[in-house]
Short mmCIF file of C-alpha atoms and ligand atoms in Angstrom, two decimals:
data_model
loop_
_atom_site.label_atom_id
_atom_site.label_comp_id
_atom_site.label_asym_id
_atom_site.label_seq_id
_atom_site.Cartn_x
_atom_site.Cartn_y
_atom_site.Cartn_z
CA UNK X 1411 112.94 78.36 85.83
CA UNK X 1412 109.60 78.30 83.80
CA UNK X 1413 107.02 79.13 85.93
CA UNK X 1414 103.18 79.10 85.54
CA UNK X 1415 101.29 81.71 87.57
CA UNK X 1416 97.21 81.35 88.00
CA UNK X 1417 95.91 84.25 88.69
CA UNK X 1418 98.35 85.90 87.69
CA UNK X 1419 96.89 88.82 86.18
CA UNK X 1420 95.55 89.44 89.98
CA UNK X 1421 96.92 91.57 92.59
CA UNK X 1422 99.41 90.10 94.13
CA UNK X 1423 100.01 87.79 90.58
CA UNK X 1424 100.25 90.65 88.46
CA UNK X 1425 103.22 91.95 90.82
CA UNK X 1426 104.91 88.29 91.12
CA UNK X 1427 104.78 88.13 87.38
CA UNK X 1428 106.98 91.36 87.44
CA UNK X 1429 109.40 90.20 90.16
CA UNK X 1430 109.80 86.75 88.74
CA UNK X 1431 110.52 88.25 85.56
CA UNK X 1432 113.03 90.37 87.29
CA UNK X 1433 114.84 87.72 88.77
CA UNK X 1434 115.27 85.90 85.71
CA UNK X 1435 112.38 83.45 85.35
CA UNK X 1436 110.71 82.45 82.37
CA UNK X 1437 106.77 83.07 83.35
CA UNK X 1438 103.56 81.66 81.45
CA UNK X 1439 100.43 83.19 82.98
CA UNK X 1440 96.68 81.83 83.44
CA UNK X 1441 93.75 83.77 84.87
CA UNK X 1442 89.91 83.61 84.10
CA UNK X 1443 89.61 87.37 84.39
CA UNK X 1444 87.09 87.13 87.16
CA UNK X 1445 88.69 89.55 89.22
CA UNK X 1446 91.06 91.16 86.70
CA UNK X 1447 91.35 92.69 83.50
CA UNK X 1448 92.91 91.38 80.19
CA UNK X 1449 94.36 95.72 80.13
CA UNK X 1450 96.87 94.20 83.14
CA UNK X 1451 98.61 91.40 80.41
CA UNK X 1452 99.61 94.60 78.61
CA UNK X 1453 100.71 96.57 81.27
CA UNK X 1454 102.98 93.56 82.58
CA UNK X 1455 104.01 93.45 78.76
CA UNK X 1456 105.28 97.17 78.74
CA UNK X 1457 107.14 96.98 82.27
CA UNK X 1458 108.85 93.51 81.28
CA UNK X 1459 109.70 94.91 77.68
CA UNK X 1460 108.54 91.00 76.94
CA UNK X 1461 105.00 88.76 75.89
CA UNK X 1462 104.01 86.05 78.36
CA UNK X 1463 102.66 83.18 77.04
CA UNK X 1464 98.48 84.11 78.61
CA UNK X 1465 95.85 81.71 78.73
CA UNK X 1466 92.15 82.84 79.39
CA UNK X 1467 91.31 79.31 81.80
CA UNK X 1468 89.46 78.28 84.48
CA UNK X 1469 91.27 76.41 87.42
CA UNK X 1470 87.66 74.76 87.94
CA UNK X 1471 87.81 73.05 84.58
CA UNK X 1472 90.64 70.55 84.16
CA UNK X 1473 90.29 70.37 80.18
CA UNK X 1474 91.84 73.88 80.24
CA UNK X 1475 94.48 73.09 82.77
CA UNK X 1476 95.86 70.35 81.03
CA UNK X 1477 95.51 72.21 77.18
CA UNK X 1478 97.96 74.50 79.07
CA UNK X 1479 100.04 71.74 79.75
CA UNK X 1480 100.19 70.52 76.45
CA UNK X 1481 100.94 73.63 74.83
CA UNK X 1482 103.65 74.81 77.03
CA UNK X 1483 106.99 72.56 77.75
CA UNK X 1484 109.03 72.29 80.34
CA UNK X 1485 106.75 74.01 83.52
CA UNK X 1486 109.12 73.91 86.83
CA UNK X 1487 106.90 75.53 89.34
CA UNK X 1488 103.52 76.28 89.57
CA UNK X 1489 102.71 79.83 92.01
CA UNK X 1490 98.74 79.50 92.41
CA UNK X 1491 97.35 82.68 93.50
CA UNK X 1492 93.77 81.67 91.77
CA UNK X 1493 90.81 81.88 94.33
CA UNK X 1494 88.07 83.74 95.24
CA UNK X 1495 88.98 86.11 97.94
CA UNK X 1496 86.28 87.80 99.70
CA UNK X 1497 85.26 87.07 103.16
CA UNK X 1498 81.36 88.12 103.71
CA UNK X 1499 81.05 87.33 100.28
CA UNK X 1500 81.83 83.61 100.93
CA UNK X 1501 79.79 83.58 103.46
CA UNK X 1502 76.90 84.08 101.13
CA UNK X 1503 78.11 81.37 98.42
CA UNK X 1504 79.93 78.87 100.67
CA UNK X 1505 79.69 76.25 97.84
CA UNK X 1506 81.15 78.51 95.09
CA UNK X 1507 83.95 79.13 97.34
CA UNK X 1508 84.62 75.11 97.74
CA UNK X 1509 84.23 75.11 93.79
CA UNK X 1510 86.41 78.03 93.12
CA UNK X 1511 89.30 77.36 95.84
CA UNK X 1512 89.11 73.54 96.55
CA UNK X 1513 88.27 72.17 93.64
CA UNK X 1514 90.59 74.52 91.76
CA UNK X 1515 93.79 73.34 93.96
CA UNK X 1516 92.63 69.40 93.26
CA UNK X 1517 92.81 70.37 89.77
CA UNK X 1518 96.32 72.44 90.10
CA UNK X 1519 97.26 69.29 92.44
CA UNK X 1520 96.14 66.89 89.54
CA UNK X 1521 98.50 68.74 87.15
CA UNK X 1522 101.30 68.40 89.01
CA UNK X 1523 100.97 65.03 90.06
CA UNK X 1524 100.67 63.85 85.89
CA UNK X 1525 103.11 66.42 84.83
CA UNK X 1526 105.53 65.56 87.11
CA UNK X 1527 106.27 69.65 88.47
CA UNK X 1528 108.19 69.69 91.29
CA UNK X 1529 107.50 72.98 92.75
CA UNK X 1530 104.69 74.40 94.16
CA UNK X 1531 104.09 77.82 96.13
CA UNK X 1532 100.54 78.44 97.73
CA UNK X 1533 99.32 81.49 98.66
CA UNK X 1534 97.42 80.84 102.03
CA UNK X 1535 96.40 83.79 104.69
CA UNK X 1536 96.81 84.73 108.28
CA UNK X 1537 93.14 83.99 108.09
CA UNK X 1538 94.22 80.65 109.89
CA UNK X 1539 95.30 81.92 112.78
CA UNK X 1540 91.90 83.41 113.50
CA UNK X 1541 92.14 85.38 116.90
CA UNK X 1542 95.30 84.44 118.45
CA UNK X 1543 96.12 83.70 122.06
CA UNK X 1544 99.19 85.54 121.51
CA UNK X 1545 100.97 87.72 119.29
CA UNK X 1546 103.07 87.96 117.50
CA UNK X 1547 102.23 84.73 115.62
CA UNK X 1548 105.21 82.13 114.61
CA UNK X 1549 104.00 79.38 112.05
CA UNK X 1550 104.08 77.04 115.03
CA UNK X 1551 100.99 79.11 116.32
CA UNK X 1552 97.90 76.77 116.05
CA UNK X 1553 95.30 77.42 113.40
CA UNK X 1554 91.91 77.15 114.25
CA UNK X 1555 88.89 76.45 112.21
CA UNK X 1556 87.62 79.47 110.41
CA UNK X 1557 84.27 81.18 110.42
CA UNK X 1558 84.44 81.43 107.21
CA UNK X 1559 84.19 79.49 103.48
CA UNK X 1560 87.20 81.06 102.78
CA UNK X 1561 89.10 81.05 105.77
CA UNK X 1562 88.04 77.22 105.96
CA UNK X 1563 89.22 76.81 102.39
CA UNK X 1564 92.94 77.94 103.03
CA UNK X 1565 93.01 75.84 106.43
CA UNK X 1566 91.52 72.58 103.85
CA UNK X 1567 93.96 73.94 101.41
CA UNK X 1568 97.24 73.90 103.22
CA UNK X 1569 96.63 70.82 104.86
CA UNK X 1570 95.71 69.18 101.26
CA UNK X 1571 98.87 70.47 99.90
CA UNK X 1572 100.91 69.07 103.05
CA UNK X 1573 99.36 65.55 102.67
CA UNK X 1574 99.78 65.28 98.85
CA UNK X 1575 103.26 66.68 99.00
CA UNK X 1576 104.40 64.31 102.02
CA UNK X 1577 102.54 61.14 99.94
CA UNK X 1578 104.15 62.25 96.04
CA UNK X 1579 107.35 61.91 95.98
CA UNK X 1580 109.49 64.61 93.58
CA UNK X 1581 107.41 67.23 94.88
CA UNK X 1582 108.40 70.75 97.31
CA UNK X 1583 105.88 73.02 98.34
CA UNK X 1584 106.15 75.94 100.10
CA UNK X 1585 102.57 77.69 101.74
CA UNK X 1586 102.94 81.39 102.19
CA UNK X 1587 100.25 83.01 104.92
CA UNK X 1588 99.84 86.49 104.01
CA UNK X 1589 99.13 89.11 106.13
CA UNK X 1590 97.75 92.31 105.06
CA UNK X 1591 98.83 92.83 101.42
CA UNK X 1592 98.37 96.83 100.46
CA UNK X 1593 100.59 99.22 98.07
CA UNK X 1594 101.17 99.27 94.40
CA UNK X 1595 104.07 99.00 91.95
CA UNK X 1596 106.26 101.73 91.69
CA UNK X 1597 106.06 102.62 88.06
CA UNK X 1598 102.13 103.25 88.44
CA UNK X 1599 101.55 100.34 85.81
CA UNK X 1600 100.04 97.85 87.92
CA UNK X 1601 98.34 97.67 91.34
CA UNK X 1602 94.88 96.43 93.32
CA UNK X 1603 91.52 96.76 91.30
CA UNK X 1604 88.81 96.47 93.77
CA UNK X 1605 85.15 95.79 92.50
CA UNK X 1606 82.38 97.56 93.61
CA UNK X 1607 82.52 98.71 97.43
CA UNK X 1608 86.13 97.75 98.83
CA UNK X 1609 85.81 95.89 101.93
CA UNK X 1610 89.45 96.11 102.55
CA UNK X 1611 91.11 99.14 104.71
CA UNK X 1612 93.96 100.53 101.94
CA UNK X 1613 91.36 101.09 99.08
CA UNK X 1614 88.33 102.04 100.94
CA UNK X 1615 91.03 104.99 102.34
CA UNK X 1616 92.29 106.08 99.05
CA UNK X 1617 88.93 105.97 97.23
CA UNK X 1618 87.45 108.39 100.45
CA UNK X 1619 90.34 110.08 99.56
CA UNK X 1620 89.64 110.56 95.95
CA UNK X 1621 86.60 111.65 96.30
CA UNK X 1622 84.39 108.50 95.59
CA UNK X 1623 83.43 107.60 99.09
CA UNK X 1624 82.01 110.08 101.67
CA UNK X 1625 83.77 108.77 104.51
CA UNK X 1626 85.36 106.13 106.05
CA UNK X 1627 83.90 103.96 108.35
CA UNK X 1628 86.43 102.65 111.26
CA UNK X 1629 84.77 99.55 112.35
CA UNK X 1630 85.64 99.71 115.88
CA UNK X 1631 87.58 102.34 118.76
CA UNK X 1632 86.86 100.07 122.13
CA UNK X 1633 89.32 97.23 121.28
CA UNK X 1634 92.27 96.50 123.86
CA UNK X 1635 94.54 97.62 121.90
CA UNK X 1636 96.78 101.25 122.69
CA UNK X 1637 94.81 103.34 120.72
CA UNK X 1638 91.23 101.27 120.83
CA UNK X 1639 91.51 100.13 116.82
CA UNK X 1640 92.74 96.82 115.31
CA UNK X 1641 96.38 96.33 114.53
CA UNK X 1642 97.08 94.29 111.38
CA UNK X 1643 100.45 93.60 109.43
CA UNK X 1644 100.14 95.62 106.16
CA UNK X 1645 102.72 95.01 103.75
CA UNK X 1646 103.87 96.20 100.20
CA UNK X 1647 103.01 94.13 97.51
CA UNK X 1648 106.06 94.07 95.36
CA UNK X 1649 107.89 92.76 98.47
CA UNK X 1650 105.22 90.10 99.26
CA UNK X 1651 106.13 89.26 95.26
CA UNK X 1652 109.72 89.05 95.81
CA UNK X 1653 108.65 87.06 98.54
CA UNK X 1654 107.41 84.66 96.30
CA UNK X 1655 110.74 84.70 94.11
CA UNK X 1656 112.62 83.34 96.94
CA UNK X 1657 110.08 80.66 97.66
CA UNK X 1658 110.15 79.01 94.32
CA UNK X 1659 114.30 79.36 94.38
CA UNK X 1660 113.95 77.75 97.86
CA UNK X 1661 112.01 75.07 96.53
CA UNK X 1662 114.28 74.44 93.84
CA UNK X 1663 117.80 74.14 95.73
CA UNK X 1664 116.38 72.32 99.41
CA UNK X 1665 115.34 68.67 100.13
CA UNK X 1666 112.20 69.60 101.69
CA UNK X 1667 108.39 68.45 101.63
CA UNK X 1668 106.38 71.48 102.63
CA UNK X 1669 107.74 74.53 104.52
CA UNK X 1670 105.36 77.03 105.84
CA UNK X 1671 106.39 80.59 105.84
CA UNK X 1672 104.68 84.10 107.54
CA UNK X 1673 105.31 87.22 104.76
CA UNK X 1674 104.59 89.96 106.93
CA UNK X 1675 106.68 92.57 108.18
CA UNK X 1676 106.92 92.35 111.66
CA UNK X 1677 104.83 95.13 112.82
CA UNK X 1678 101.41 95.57 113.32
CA UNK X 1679 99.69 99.28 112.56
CA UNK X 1680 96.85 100.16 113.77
CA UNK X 1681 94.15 101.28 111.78
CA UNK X 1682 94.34 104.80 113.15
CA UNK X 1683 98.19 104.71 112.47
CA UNK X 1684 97.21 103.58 109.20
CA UNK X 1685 95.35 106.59 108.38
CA UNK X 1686 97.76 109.25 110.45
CA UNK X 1687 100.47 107.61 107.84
CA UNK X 1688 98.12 108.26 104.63
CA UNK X 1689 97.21 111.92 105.84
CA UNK X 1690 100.54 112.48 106.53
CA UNK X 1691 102.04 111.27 103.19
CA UNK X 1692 99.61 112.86 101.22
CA UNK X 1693 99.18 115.85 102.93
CA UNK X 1694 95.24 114.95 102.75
CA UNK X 1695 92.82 115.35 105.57
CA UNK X 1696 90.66 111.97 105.54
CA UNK X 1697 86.82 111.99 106.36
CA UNK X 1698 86.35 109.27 108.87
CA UNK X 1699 84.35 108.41 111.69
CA UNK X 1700 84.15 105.79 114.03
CA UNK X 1701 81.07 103.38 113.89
CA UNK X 1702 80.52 99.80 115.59
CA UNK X 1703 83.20 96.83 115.36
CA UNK X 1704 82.87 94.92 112.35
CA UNK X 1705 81.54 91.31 112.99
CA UNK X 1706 84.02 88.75 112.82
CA UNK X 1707 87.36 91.47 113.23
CA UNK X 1708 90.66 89.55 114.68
CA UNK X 1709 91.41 92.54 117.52
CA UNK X 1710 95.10 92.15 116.85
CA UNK X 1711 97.71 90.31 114.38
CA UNK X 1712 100.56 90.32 113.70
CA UNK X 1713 103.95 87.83 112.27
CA UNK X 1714 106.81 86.83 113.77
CA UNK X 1715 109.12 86.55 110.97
CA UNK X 1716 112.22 85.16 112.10
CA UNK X 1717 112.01 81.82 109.79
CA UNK X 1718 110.89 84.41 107.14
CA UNK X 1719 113.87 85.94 107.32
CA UNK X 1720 116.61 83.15 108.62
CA UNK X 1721 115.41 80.34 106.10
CA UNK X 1722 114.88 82.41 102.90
CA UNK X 1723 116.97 85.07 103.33
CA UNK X 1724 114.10 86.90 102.59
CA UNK X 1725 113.16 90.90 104.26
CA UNK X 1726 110.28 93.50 103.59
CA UNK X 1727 112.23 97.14 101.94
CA UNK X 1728 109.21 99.04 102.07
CA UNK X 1729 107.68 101.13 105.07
CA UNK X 1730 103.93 101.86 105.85
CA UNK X 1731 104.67 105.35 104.32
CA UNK X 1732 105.33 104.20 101.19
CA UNK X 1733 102.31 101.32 100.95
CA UNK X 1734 100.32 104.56 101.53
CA UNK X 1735 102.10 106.73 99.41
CA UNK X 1736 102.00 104.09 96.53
CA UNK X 1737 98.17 102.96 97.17
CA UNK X 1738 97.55 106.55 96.75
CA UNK X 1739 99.50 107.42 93.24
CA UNK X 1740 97.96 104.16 91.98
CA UNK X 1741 94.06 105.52 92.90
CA UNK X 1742 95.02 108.68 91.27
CA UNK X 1743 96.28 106.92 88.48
CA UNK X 1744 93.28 104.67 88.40
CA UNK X 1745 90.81 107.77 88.86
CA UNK X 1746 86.98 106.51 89.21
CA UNK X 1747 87.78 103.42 87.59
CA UNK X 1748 87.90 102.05 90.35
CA UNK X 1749 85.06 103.30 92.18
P1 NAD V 2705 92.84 88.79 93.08
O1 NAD V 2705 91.39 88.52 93.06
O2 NAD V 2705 93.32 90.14 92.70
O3 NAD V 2705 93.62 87.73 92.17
C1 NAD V 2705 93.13 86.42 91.97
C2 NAD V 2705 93.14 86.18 90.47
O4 NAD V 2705 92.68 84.83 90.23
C3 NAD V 2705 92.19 87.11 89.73
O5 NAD V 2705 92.87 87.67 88.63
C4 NAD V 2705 91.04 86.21 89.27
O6 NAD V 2705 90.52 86.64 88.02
C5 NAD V 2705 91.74 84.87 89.18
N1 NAD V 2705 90.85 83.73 89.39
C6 NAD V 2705 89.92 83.57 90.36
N2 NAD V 2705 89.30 82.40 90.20
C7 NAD V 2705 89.85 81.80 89.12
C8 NAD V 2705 89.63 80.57 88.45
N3 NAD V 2705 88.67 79.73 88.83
N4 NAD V 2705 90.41 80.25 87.40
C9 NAD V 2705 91.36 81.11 86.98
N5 NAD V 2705 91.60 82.30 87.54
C10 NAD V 2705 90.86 82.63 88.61
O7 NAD V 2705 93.35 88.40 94.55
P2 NAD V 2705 94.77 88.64 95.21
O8 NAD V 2705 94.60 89.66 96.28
O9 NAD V 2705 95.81 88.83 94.18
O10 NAD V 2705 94.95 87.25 95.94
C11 NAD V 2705 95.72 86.21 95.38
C12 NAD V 2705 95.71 85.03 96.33
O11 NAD V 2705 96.21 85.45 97.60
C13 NAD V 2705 94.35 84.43 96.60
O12 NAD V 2705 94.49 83.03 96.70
C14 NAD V 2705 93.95 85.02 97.93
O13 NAD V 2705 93.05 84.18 98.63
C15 NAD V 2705 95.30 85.07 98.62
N6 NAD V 2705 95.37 86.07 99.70
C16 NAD V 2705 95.04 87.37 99.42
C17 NAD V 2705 95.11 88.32 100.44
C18 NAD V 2705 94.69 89.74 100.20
O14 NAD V 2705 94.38 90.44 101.17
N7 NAD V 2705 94.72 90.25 98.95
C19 NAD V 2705 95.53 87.94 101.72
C20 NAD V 2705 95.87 86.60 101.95
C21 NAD V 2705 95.79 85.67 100.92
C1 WQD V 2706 91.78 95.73 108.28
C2 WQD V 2706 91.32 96.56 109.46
C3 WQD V 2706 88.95 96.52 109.84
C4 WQD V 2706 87.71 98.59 106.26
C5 WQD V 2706 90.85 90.58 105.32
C6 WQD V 2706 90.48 89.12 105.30
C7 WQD V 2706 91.68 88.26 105.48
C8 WQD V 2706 92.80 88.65 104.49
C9 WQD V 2706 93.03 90.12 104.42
C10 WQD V 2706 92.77 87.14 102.62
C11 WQD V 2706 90.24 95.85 110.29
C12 WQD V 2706 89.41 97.90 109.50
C13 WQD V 2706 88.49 98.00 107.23
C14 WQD V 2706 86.99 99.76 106.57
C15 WQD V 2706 87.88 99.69 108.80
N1 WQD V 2706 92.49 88.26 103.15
N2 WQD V 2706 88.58 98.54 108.47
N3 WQD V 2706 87.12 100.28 107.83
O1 WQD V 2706 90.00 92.18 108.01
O2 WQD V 2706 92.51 92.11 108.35
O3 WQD V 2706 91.51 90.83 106.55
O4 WQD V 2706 91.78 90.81 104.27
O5 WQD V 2706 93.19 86.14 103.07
O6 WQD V 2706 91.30 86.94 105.31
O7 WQD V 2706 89.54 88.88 106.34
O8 WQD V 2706 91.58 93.30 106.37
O9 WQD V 2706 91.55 95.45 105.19
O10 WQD V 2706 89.35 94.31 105.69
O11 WQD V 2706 90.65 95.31 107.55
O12 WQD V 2706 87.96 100.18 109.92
O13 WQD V 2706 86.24 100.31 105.75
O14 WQD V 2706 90.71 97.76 108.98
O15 WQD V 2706 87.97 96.54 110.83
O16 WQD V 2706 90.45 96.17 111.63
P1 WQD V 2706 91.34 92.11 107.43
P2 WQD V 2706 90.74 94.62 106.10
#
């Protein structure tokens, strides 16, 4: 299939673009560099052994969506990773957020709809579980409005994409809910480029590690939890990317509207196991120190992955050892770029 990826010069993009071309898909890219470098195309370039068609576009601005459409034939799927991504951050610019992640998806929407492209794979986030009742959480677990822009905009998202999909016929779409993406690519080419502070757990570790932050902060030791930090469901990027492989050939070869899947791996880690597994990989000792709980923290998450698993086929290879193991040979690699 001929795919286009937005954002796909992002994180979890930039590794989909490498496991799509893997599996044998044709791939045109699209990414307005906010959060990503043009140095990424290249590296993609040199592990494919291949150029990808790249456009420098805007999700936000229609005129560039559709010059994409007219320059490039015969686009089967769209993967839209585009968005802005950052929690506290929305919370300070709720109204770029609607722009950026909203708007955006009516324009990806709009494309679809005139182009006639019948598959479509969403990247949405546990974030719409909020603080569940119970966990593990099954996609039948209710969502429940966010506190935040950005939360809000994945719950507005996915139930967007299930009302245009259920009212536009010749269209599959498949919504993917996250959990805690960390890890690089094995070959040290591509992996997670944080700006400025990281707020996330994996980088804030490896750049304490590294040398570029004193110490790490653990936002919290009083939660009910076995050892008094929150548990989250980290998993490796490159299998969160195959993930998406198997979405788009699900979409392809089922009669289906929208399916909702949990990429996780099944287990929650604490964040104290999370940095026992680091130290112990690395051999490192890691400055931290317990301060206050973070406003806004979920205490515990985690996915139940059964339909994961049962409906496409799909299961995570890689263990918390090696998300910290590869997080860590992609910060050395990255040095204080990063920082
Ligand atoms: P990222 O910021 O690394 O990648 C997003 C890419 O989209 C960036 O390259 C950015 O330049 C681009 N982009 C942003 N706005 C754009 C626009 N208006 N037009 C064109 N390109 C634009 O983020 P990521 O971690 O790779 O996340 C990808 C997707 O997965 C996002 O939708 C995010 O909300 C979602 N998600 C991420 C996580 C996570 O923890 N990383 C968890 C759950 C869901
Ligand atoms: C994980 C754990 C922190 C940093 C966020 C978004 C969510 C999703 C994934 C997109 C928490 C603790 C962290 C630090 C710490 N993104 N921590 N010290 O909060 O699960 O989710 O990213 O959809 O929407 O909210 O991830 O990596 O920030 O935190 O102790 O310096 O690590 O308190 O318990 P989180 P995270």
């Amino acid at each position: 299939m001929r795919i286009l990826v937005t954002g796909g010069l992002g994180y979890i993009g930039s590794h989909t673009v490498a496991e799509l071309h893997e599996a044998g898909h044709d791939v045109v890219i699209m990414d307005n560099l906010s959060n990503s470098l043009k140095s990424v195309l290249e590296a993609l370039e040199t592990m494919c052994g291949r150029s990808f068609p790249f456009y420098e576009a805007d999700i936000t601005r229609i005129d560039d969506l559709t010059a994409i459409m007219k320059a490039e034939k015969n686009i089967d799927g769209i993967i839209h990773f585009a968005a802005k991504k950052s929690v506290p951050e929305s919370l300070q610019m709720p109204v770029t957020y609607y722009e950026n992640n909203i708007l955006g998806l009516i324009n990806v929407m709009r494309i679809i709809k005139d182009y006639s492209i019948p598959y479509f794979v969403f990247s949405s986030s546990c974030t719409v579980y909020g603080e569940p009742s119970k966990v593990p959480v099954t996609e039948a677990t209710p969502t429940t409005s966010s506190p935040s822009p950005y939360g809000s905009s994945k719950l507005w998202a996915e139930l967007m994409i299930q009302e245009f999909t259920r009212l536009t016929p010749g269209i599959k779409s498949v919504l993917l809910r996250y959990f805690n993406p960390v890890g690089a690519h094995e070959s040290g080419k591509i992996g997670e480029l944080p700006r400025g502070v990281p707020g996330n757990l994996m980088p804030f570790i490896t750049q304490t590690a590294g040398g570029w932050r004193e110490k790490l902060s653990v936002f919290g030791q009083d939660y009910s939890t076995p050892d008094g930090t929150c548990i989250r469901d980290f998993i490796h990027v490159v299998d969160l990317a195959e993930a998406h492989v198997a979405a788009i050939d699900f979409a392809a070869s089922n009669d289906i509207s929208t399916e909702i899947f949990n990429v996780g791996t099944g287990n929650g880690h604490s964040v104290l196991e999370v940095i026992q597994s680091f130290e112990k990989v690395t051999g490192l000792d890691l400055n931290y120190a317990f301060v206050d709980r973070r406003p806004g923290d979920v205490e515990q998450i985690w996915a139940d992955t059964t339909k994961v698993t049962d409906v496409l086929g799909w299961k995570p290879k890689y263990s918390l050892d090696d998300m910290s193991r590869t997080a860590w040979e992609w910060q050395i690699k990255l040095g204080d770029k990063s920082a």
